[in-house]
Amino acid sequence: MVWFRTGCLVMMAASMALGVEFHVAPRGSATGTGSAEFPFGTLERAREAVAEASRQGLGKDGVTVWVHGGRYERQAPFLIGAADGGSADAPVVYRGAPGENPVLSG
């Protein structure tokens, strides 16, 4: 199990969110837009959206993927490779949403 802790550091990070933002929530769906109102349902879908944003030239200031509270049942590991991490000038950051406790379990 992996817990994303939210505390002062993450609360401060929320105000420093990077350029492009996507949201993932257990209540989300594969057809979601990745917005806070219509989040993606899986981390894999968020990873695909990050790659697409990069191909379109978006995220020049980086990308933040907000992982909202709830239980994410995993059947396989969530793998992030070097190509998924952005760059030093435009990092891709996965963060627990402020005040929420996402749990990855599998």
CSV table of C-alpha atoms in Angstrom, one decimal:
chain,number,residue,atom,x,y,z
A,1,MET,CA,0.0,0.0,0.0
A,2,VAL,CA,1.1,3.6,-0.7
A,3,TRP,CA,-0.3,6.6,1.1
A,4,PHE,CA,0.0,10.1,-0.2
A,5,ARG,CA,0.3,12.3,2.9
A,6,THR,CA,-1.1,15.8,2.7
A,7,GLY,CA,0.2,18.3,5.1
A,8,CYS,CA,1.7,21.7,5.2
A,9,LEU,CA,4.2,21.0,2.5
A,10,VAL,CA,1.5,19.8,0.1
A,11,MET,CA,-0.8,22.7,1.1
A,12,MET,CA,1.9,25.1,0.1
A,13,ALA,CA,2.6,23.2,-3.1
A,14,ALA,CA,-1.1,23.6,-4.0
A,15,SER,CA,-0.6,27.3,-4.4
A,16,MET,CA,2.6,26.6,-6.5
A,17,ALA,CA,0.9,24.2,-8.9
A,18,LEU,CA,2.7,23.8,-12.2
A,19,GLY,CA,1.3,25.0,-15.6
A,20,VAL,CA,-1.0,22.2,-16.7
A,21,GLU,CA,-3.1,20.3,-14.2
A,22,PHE,CA,-4.9,17.0,-14.3
A,23,HIS,CA,-7.1,15.3,-11.7
A,24,VAL,CA,-7.5,11.6,-10.9
A,25,ALA,CA,-10.2,10.3,-8.5
A,26,PRO,CA,-11.7,6.9,-7.8
A,27,ARG,CA,-15.1,8.4,-8.9
A,28,GLY,CA,-13.6,9.6,-12.2
A,29,SER,CA,-13.9,7.9,-15.5
A,30,ALA,CA,-12.0,6.9,-18.6
A,31,THR,CA,-14.0,9.6,-20.5
A,32,GLY,CA,-13.3,12.3,-18.0
A,33,THR,CA,-11.5,15.4,-19.1
A,34,GLY,CA,-9.0,15.4,-16.2
A,35,SER,CA,-10.5,18.5,-14.8
A,36,ALA,CA,-11.4,18.8,-11.1
A,37,GLU,CA,-15.1,18.5,-12.1
A,38,PHE,CA,-14.6,15.5,-14.5
A,39,PRO,CA,-11.4,13.7,-13.2
A,40,PHE,CA,-9.8,10.7,-14.8
A,41,GLY,CA,-10.5,7.4,-13.1
A,42,THR,CA,-7.1,5.9,-13.4
A,43,LEU,CA,-3.4,6.9,-13.0
A,44,GLU,CA,-2.8,5.3,-16.4
A,45,ARG,CA,-5.2,7.7,-18.1
A,46,ALA,CA,-3.5,10.6,-16.4
A,47,ARG,CA,-0.1,9.4,-17.6
A,48,GLU,CA,-1.5,9.3,-21.1
A,49,ALA,CA,-2.9,12.8,-20.8
A,50,VAL,CA,0.5,14.1,-19.6
A,51,ALA,CA,2.1,12.5,-22.7
A,52,GLU,CA,-0.5,14.0,-25.0
A,53,ALA,CA,0.0,17.4,-23.4
A,54,SER,CA,3.7,17.1,-24.0
A,55,ARG,CA,3.2,16.2,-27.7
A,56,GLN,CA,1.0,19.2,-28.1
A,57,GLY,CA,3.6,21.5,-26.6
A,58,LEU,CA,1.6,22.2,-23.4
A,59,GLY,CA,3.1,21.9,-20.0
A,60,LYS,CA,6.2,24.1,-20.8
A,61,ASP,CA,6.0,25.1,-17.1
A,62,GLY,CA,5.4,21.5,-16.0
A,63,VAL,CA,2.4,19.3,-15.2
A,64,THR,CA,0.8,18.5,-11.9
A,65,VAL,CA,-1.4,15.4,-11.5
A,66,TRP,CA,-3.6,15.8,-8.4
A,67,VAL,CA,-4.5,12.3,-7.0
A,68,HIS,CA,-7.7,12.7,-5.0
A,69,GLY,CA,-8.7,10.8,-1.9
A,70,GLY,CA,-10.1,7.3,-1.9
A,71,ARG,CA,-8.9,3.8,-2.6
A,72,TYR,CA,-7.2,2.9,-5.9
A,73,GLU,CA,-7.3,-0.9,-6.2
A,74,ARG,CA,-4.2,-2.0,-8.3
A,75,GLN,CA,-4.0,-5.2,-10.3
A,76,ALA,CA,-0.5,-4.2,-11.6
A,77,PRO,CA,2.2,-1.7,-10.6
A,78,PHE,CA,1.9,1.9,-11.9
A,79,LEU,CA,5.1,2.4,-13.8
A,80,ILE,CA,6.5,5.8,-14.6
A,81,GLY,CA,9.5,5.9,-16.9
A,82,ALA,CA,12.1,8.6,-17.7
A,83,ALA,CA,9.9,9.7,-20.6
A,84,ASP,CA,7.0,10.4,-18.2
A,85,GLY,CA,8.9,12.7,-15.8
A,86,GLY,CA,9.2,15.8,-17.9
A,87,SER,CA,12.4,17.8,-17.5
A,88,ALA,CA,14.2,19.9,-14.9
A,89,ASP,CA,12.5,23.0,-16.3
A,90,ALA,CA,9.1,21.4,-16.8
A,91,PRO,CA,8.7,18.5,-14.3
A,92,VAL,CA,5.7,16.2,-14.1
A,93,VAL,CA,4.6,15.9,-10.5
A,94,TYR,CA,2.0,13.5,-9.0
A,95,ARG,CA,0.7,14.9,-5.7
A,96,GLY,CA,-2.0,13.9,-3.2
A,97,ALA,CA,-4.8,16.5,-3.3
A,98,PRO,CA,-4.6,18.9,-0.3
A,99,GLY,CA,-6.6,17.5,2.6
A,100,GLU,CA,-7.3,14.2,1.0
A,101,ASN,CA,-5.8,10.7,1.5
A,102,PRO,CA,-5.5,8.6,-1.6
A,103,VAL,CA,-4.5,5.0,-1.0
A,104,LEU,CA,-3.0,2.8,-3.7
A,105,SER,CA,-3.6,-0.9,-2.8
A,106,GLY,CA,-2.7,-4.0,-4.6
